[in-house]
mmCIF file of C-alpha atoms in Angstrom:
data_model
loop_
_atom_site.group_PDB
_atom_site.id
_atom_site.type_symbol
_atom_site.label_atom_id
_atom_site.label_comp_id
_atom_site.label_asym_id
_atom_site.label_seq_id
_atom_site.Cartn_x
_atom_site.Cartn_y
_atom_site.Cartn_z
ATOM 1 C CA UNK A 1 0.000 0.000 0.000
ATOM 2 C CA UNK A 2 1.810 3.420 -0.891
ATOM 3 C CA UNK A 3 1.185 6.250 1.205
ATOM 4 C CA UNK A 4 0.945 9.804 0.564
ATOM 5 C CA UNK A 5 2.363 12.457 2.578
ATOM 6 C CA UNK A 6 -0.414 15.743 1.596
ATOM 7 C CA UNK A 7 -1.444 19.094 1.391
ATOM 8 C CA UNK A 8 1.880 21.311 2.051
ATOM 9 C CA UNK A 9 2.447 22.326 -1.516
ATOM 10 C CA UNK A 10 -0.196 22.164 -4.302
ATOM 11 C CA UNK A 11 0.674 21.825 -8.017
ATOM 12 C CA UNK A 12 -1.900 22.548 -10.684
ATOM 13 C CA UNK A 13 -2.111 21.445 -14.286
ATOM 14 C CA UNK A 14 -1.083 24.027 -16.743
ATOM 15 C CA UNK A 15 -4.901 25.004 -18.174
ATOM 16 C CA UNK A 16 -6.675 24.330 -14.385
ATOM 17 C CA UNK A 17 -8.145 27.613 -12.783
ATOM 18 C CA UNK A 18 -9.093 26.040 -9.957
ATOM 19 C CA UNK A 19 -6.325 24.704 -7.065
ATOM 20 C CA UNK A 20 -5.827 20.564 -7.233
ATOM 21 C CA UNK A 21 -4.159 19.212 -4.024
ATOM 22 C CA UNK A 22 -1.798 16.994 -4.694
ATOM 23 C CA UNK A 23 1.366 15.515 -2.270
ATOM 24 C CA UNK A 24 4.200 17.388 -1.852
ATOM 25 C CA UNK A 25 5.970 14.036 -1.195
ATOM 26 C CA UNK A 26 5.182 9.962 -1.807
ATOM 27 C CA UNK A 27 6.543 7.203 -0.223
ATOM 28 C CA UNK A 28 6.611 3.505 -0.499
ATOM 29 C CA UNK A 29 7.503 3.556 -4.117
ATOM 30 C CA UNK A 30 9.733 0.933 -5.600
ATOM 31 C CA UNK A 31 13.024 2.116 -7.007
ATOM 32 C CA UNK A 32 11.658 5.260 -8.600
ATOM 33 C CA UNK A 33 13.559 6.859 -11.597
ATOM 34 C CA UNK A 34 12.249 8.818 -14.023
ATOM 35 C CA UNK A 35 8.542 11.198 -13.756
ATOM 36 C CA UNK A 36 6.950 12.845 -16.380
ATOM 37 C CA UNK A 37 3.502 15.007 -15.739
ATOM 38 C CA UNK A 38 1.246 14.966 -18.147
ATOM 39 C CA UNK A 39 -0.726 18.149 -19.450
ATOM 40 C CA UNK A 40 -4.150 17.065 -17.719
ATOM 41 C CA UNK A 41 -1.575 17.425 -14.161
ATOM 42 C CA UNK A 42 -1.345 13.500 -14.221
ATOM 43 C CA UNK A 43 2.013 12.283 -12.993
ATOM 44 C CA UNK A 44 3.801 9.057 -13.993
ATOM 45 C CA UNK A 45 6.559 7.653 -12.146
ATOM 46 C CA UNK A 46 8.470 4.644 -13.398
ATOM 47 C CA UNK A 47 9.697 2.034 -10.791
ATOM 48 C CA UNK A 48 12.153 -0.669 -11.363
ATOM 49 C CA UNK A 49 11.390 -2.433 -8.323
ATOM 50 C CA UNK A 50 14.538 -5.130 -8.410
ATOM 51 C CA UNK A 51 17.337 -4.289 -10.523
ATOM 52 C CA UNK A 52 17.930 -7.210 -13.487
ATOM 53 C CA UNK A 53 14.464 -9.025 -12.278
ATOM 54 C CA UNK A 54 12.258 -9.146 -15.390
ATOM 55 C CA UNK A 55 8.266 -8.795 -15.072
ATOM 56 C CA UNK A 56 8.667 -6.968 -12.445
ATOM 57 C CA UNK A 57 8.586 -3.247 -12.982
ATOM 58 C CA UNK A 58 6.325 -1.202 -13.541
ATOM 59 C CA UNK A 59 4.265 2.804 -14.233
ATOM 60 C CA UNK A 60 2.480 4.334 -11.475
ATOM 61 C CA UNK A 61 0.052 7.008 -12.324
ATOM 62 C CA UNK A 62 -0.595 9.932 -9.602
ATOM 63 C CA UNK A 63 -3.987 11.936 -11.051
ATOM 64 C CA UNK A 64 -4.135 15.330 -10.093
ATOM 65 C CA UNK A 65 -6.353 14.699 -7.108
ATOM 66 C CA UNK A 66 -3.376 12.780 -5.580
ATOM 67 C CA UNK A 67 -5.282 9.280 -6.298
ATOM 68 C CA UNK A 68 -2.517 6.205 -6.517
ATOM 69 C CA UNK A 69 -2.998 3.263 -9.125
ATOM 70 C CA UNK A 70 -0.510 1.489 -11.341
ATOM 71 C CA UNK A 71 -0.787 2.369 -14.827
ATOM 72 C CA UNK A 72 1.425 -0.532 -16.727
ATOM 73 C CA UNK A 73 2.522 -3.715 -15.384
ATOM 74 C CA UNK A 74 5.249 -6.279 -16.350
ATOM 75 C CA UNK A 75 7.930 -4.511 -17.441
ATOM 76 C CA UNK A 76 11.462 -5.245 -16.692
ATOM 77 C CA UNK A 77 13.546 -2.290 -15.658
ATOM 78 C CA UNK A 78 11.357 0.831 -16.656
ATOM 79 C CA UNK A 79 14.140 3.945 -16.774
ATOM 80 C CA UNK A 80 13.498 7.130 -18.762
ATOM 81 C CA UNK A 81 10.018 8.588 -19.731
ATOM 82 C CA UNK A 82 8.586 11.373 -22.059
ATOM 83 C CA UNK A 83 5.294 11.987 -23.038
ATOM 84 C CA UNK A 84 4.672 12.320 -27.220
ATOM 85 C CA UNK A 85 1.565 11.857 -29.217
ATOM 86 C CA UNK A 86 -0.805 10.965 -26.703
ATOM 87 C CA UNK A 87 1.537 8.045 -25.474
ATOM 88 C CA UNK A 88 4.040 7.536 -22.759
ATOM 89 C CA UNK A 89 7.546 5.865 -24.499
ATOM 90 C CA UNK A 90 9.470 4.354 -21.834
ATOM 91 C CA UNK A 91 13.239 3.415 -22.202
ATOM 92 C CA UNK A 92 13.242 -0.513 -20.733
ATOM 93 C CA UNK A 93 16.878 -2.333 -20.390
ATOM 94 C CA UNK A 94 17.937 -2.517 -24.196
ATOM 95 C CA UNK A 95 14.409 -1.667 -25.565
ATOM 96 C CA UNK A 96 12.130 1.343 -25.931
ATOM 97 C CA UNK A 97 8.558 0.816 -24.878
ATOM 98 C CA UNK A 98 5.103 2.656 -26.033
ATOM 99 C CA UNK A 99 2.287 2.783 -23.768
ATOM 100 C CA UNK A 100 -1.227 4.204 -24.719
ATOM 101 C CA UNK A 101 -3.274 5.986 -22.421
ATOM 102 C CA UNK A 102 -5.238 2.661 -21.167
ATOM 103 C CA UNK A 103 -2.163 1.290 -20.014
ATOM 104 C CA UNK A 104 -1.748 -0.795 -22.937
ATOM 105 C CA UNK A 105 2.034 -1.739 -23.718
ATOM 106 C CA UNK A 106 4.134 -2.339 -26.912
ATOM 107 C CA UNK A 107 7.447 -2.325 -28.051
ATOM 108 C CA UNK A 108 8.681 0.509 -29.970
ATOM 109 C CA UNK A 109 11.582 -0.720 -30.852
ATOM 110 C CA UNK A 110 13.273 -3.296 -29.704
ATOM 111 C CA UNK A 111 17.564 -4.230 -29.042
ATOM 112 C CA UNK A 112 17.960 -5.557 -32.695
ATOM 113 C CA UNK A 113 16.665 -1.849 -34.175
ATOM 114 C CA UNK A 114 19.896 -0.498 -32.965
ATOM 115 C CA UNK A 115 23.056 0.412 -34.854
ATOM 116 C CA UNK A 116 24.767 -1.471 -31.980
ATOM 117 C CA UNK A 117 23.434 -3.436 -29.042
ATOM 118 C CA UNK A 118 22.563 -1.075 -26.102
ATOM 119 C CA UNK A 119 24.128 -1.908 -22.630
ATOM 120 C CA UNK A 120 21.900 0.384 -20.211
ATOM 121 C CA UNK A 121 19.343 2.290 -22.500
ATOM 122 C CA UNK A 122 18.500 5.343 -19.687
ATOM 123 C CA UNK A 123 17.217 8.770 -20.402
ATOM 124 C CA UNK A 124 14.250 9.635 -23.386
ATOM 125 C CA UNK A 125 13.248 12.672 -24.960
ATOM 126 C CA UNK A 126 11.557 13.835 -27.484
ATOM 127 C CA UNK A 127 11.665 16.768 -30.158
ATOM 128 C CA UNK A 128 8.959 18.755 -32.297
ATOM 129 C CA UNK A 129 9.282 16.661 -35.303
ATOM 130 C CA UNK A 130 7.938 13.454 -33.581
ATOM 131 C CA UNK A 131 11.822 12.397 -33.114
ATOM 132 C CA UNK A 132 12.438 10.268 -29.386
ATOM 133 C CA UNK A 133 16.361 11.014 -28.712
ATOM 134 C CA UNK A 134 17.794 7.414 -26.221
ATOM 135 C CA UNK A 135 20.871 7.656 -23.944
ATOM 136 C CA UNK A 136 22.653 4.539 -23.522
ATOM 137 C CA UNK A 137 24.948 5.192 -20.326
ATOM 138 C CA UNK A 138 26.995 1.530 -21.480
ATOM 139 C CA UNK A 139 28.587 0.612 -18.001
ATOM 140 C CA UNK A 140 28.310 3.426 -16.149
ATOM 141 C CA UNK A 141 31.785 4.904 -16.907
ATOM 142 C CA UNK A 142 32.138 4.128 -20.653
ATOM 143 C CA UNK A 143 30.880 2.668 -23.814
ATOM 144 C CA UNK A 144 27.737 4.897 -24.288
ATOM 145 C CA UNK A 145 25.806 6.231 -26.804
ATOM 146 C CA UNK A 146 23.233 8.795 -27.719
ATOM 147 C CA UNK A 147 20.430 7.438 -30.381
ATOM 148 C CA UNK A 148 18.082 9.128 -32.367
ATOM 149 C CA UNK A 149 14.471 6.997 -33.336
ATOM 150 C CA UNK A 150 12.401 8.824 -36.332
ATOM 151 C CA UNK A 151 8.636 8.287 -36.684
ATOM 152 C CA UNK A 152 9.909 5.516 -39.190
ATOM 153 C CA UNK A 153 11.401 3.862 -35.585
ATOM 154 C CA UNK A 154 14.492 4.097 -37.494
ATOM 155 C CA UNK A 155 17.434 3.889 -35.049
ATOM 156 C CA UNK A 156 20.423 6.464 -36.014
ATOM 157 C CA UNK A 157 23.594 7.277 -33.515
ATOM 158 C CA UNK A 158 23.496 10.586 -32.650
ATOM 159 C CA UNK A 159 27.403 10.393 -30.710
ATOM 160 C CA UNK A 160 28.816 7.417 -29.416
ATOM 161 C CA UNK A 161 32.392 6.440 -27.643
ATOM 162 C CA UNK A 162 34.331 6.951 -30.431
ATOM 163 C CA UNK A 163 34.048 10.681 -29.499
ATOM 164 C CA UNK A 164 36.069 10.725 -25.864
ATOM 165 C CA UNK A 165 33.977 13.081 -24.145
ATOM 166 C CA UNK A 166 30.981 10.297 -24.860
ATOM 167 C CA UNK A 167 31.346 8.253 -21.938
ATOM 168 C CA UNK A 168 27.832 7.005 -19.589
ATOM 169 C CA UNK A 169 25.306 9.813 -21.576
ATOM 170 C CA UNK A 170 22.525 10.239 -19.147
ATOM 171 C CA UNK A 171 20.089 13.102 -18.836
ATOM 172 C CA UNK A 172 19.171 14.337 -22.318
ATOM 173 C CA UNK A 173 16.810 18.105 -23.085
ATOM 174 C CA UNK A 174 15.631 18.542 -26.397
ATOM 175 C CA UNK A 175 16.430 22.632 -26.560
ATOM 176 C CA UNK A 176 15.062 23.167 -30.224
ATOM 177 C CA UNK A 177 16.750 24.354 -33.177
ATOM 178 C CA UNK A 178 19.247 21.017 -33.652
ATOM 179 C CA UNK A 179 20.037 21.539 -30.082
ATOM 180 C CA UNK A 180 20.340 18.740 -27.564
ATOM 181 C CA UNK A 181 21.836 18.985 -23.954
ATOM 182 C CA UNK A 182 23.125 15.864 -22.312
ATOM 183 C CA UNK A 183 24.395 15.409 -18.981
ATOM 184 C CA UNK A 184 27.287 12.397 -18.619
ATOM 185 C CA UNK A 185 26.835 9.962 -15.631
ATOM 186 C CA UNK A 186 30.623 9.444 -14.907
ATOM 187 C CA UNK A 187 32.155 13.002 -16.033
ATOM 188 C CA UNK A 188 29.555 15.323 -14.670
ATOM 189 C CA UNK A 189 29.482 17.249 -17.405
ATOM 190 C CA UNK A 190 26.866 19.155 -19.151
ATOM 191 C CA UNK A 191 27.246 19.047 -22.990
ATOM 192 C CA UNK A 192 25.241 20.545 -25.826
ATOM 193 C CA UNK A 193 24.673 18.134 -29.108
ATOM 194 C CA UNK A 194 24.462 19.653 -32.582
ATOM 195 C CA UNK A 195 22.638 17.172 -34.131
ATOM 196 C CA UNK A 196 22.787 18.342 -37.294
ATOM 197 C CA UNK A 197 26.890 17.603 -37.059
ATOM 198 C CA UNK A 198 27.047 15.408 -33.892
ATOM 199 C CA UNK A 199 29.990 17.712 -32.602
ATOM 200 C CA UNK A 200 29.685 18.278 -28.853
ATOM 201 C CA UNK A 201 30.525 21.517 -26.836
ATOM 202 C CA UNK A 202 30.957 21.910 -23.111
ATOM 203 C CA UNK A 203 28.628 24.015 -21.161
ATOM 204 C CA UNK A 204 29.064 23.080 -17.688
ATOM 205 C CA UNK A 205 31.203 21.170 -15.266
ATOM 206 C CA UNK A 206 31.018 19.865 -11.738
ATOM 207 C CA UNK A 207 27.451 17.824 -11.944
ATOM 208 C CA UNK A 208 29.065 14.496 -10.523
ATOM 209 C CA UNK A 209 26.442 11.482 -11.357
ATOM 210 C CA UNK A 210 24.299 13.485 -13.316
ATOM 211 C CA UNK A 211 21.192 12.260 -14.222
ATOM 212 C CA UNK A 212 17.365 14.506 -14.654
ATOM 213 C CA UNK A 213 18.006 17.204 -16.626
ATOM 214 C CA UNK A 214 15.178 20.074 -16.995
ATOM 215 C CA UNK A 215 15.227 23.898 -18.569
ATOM 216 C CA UNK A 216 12.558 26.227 -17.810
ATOM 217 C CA UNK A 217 11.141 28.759 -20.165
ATOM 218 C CA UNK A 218 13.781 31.317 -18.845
ATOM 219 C CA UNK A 219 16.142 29.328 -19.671
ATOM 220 C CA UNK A 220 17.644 28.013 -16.461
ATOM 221 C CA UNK A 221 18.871 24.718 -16.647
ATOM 222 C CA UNK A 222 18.729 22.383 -13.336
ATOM 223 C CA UNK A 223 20.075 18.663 -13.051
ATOM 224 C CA UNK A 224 20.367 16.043 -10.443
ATOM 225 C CA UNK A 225 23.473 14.558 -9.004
ATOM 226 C CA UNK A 226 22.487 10.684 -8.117
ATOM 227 C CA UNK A 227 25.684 9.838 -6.817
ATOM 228 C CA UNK A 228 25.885 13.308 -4.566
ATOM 229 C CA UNK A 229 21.805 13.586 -3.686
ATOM 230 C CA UNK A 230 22.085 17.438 -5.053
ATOM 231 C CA UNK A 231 20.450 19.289 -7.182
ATOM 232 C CA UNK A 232 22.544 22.153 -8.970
ATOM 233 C CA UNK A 233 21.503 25.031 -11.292
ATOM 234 C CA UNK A 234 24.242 25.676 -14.268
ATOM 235 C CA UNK A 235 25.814 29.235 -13.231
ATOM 236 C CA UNK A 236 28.531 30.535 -15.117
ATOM 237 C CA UNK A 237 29.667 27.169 -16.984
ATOM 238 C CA UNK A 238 29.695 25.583 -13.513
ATOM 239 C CA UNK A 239 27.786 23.586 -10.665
ATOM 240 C CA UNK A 240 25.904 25.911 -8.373
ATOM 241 C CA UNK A 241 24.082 23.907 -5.668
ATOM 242 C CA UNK A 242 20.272 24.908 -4.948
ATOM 243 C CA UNK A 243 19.054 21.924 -3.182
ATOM 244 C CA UNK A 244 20.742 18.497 -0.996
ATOM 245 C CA UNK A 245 19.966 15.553 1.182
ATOM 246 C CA UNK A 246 17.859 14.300 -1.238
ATOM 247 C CA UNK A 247 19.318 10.697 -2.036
ATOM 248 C CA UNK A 248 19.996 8.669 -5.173
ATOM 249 C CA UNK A 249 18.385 11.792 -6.377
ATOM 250 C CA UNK A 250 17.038 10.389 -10.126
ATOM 251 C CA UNK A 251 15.432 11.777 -13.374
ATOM 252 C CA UNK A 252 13.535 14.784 -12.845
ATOM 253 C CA UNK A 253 10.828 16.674 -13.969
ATOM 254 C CA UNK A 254 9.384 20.117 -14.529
ATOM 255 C CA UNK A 255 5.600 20.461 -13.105
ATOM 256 C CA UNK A 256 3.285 21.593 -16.133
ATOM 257 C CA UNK A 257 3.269 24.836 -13.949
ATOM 258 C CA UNK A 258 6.690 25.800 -14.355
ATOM 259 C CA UNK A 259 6.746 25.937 -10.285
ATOM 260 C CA UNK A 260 8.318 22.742 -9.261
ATOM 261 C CA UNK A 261 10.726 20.095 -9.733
ATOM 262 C CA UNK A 262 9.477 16.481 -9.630
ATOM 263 C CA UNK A 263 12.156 14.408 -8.119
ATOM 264 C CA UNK A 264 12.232 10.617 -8.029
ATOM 265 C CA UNK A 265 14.424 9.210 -5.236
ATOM 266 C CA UNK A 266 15.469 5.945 -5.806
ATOM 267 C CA UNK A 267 17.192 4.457 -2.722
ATOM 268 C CA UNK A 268 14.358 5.708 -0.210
ATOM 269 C CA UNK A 269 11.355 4.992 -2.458
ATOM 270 C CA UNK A 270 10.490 8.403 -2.654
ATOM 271 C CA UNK A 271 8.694 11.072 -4.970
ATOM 272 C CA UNK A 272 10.073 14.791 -3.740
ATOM 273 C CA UNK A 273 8.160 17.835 -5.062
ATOM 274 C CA UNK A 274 10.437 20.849 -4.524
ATOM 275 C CA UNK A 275 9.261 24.379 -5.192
ATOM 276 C CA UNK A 276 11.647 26.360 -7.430
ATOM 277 C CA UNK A 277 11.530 29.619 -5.534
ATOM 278 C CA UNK A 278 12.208 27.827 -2.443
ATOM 279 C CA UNK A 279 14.443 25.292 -3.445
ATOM 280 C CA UNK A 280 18.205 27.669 -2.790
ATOM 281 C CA UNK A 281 19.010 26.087 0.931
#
């Protein structure tokens, strides 16, 4: 049974007038990673539950009255989430997953569709051209990849490890204009993709295991540190930190709102909603 901690914070879907309650934190999920929220203020957390245990993962769906119930069973190790075409796509061990709005699940694409065999397919996202961009993070410290899947669910490599600064890509943020930001798991730092030319400049260092990556509409650019528990806020090509003690601290979210960031926790089983105005400690 999953229990909801209530009522401190309220987040409201982008076109609601009205104020929907919803928790400010949830507990008693298992091995949260990645959250997306949904423009009718639903929120979808993907849980892992036991790492390498297939069947056993699965989505959980938070409506914007705060009401718990799983949305998709029986996956294996559910990761990286983004919401496109009125379905969720799910990155799942070496496969990418679609799931329609009933919960129904199929298989996007699966390992074979790849240019190579992923190790650790992790972060999704998606751009305006109904294009889903796929980190691979290999082993952690080397051997990834960044993919790109068209509408054709042809698989393309974006960068992989024959460029050395492409080591366990991570957090990915589809900025527009041929413009993808990544975040690397083992270097902690924050690159930006051309994707037109795959060529890869540094923006920021110092992110340790970074892993949710968000921009707001202002342009401020906030990512979580997994191995640290931080959050940090890019500030003059470096890592300035806005938020801690929040452990295995996974892939993020922006609320619909703008107001908050959505933070799975992983080790503690936890779902963190942290206001942006209040979140410099």
């Amino acid at each position: 049974m999953k229990k909801l901690t209530l009522a401190l914070f309220f987040i409201f879907a982008a076109h609601a007038q009205a104020k929907n309650e919803l928790p400010t934190k949830v507990v008693g999920l298992k091995t949260p990673e990645s959250v997306v929220q949904a423009k009718d203020g639903s929120i979808y957390v993907s849980e892992i539950n036991e790492f390498g245990k297939d069947g056993d993962g699965q989505i959980t769906k938070i409506d914007k009255n705060g009401k718990i119930s799983i949305f998709a069973r029986g996956l294996d190790d559910p990761k990286g989430m983004v919401m496109m075409n009125h379905q969720l796509f799910v990155t799942d061990k070496t496969k990418v997953l679609a799931i329609d709005m009933d919960g129904t699940v199929h298989v996007y694409v699966d390992a074979k569709a790849f240019p190579k065999t992923p190790q650790f397919l992790n972060d999704i996202e998606a751009d305006s051209f109904n294009n889903l961009y796929v980190s691979d993070s290999g082993d952690l410290k080397s051997g990834g990849a960044i993919y790109k899947i068209d509408e054709n669910k042809t698989v393309s490599t974006v960068v992989d490890s024959t460029n050395p600064a492409v080591l366990a890509p991570n957090g990915l943020c589809y900025e527009g204009r041929n413009s993808l930001l990544e975040v690397d798991f083992e270097s902690g730092i924050l690159y930006r993709i051309n994707l037109m030319t795959g060529t890869m400049a540094e923006v920021a260092s110092g992110f340790g295991g970074g892993d949710g990556l968000v921009r707001t509409k202002t342009g401020k650019i906030y990512i979580s540190d997994w191995k640290n528990g931080i959050i940090n806020q890019v500030s003059a090509s470096r890592a300035k930190l806005v938020n801690s003690g929040l452990t295995s601290s996974a892939d993020m979210t922006l609320s619909q709102n703008g107001q908050y960031l959505l933070v799975p926790l992983m080790k503690p089983g936890e779902l963190e909603f942290i206001s942006i105005e209040s979140a410099i400690k």
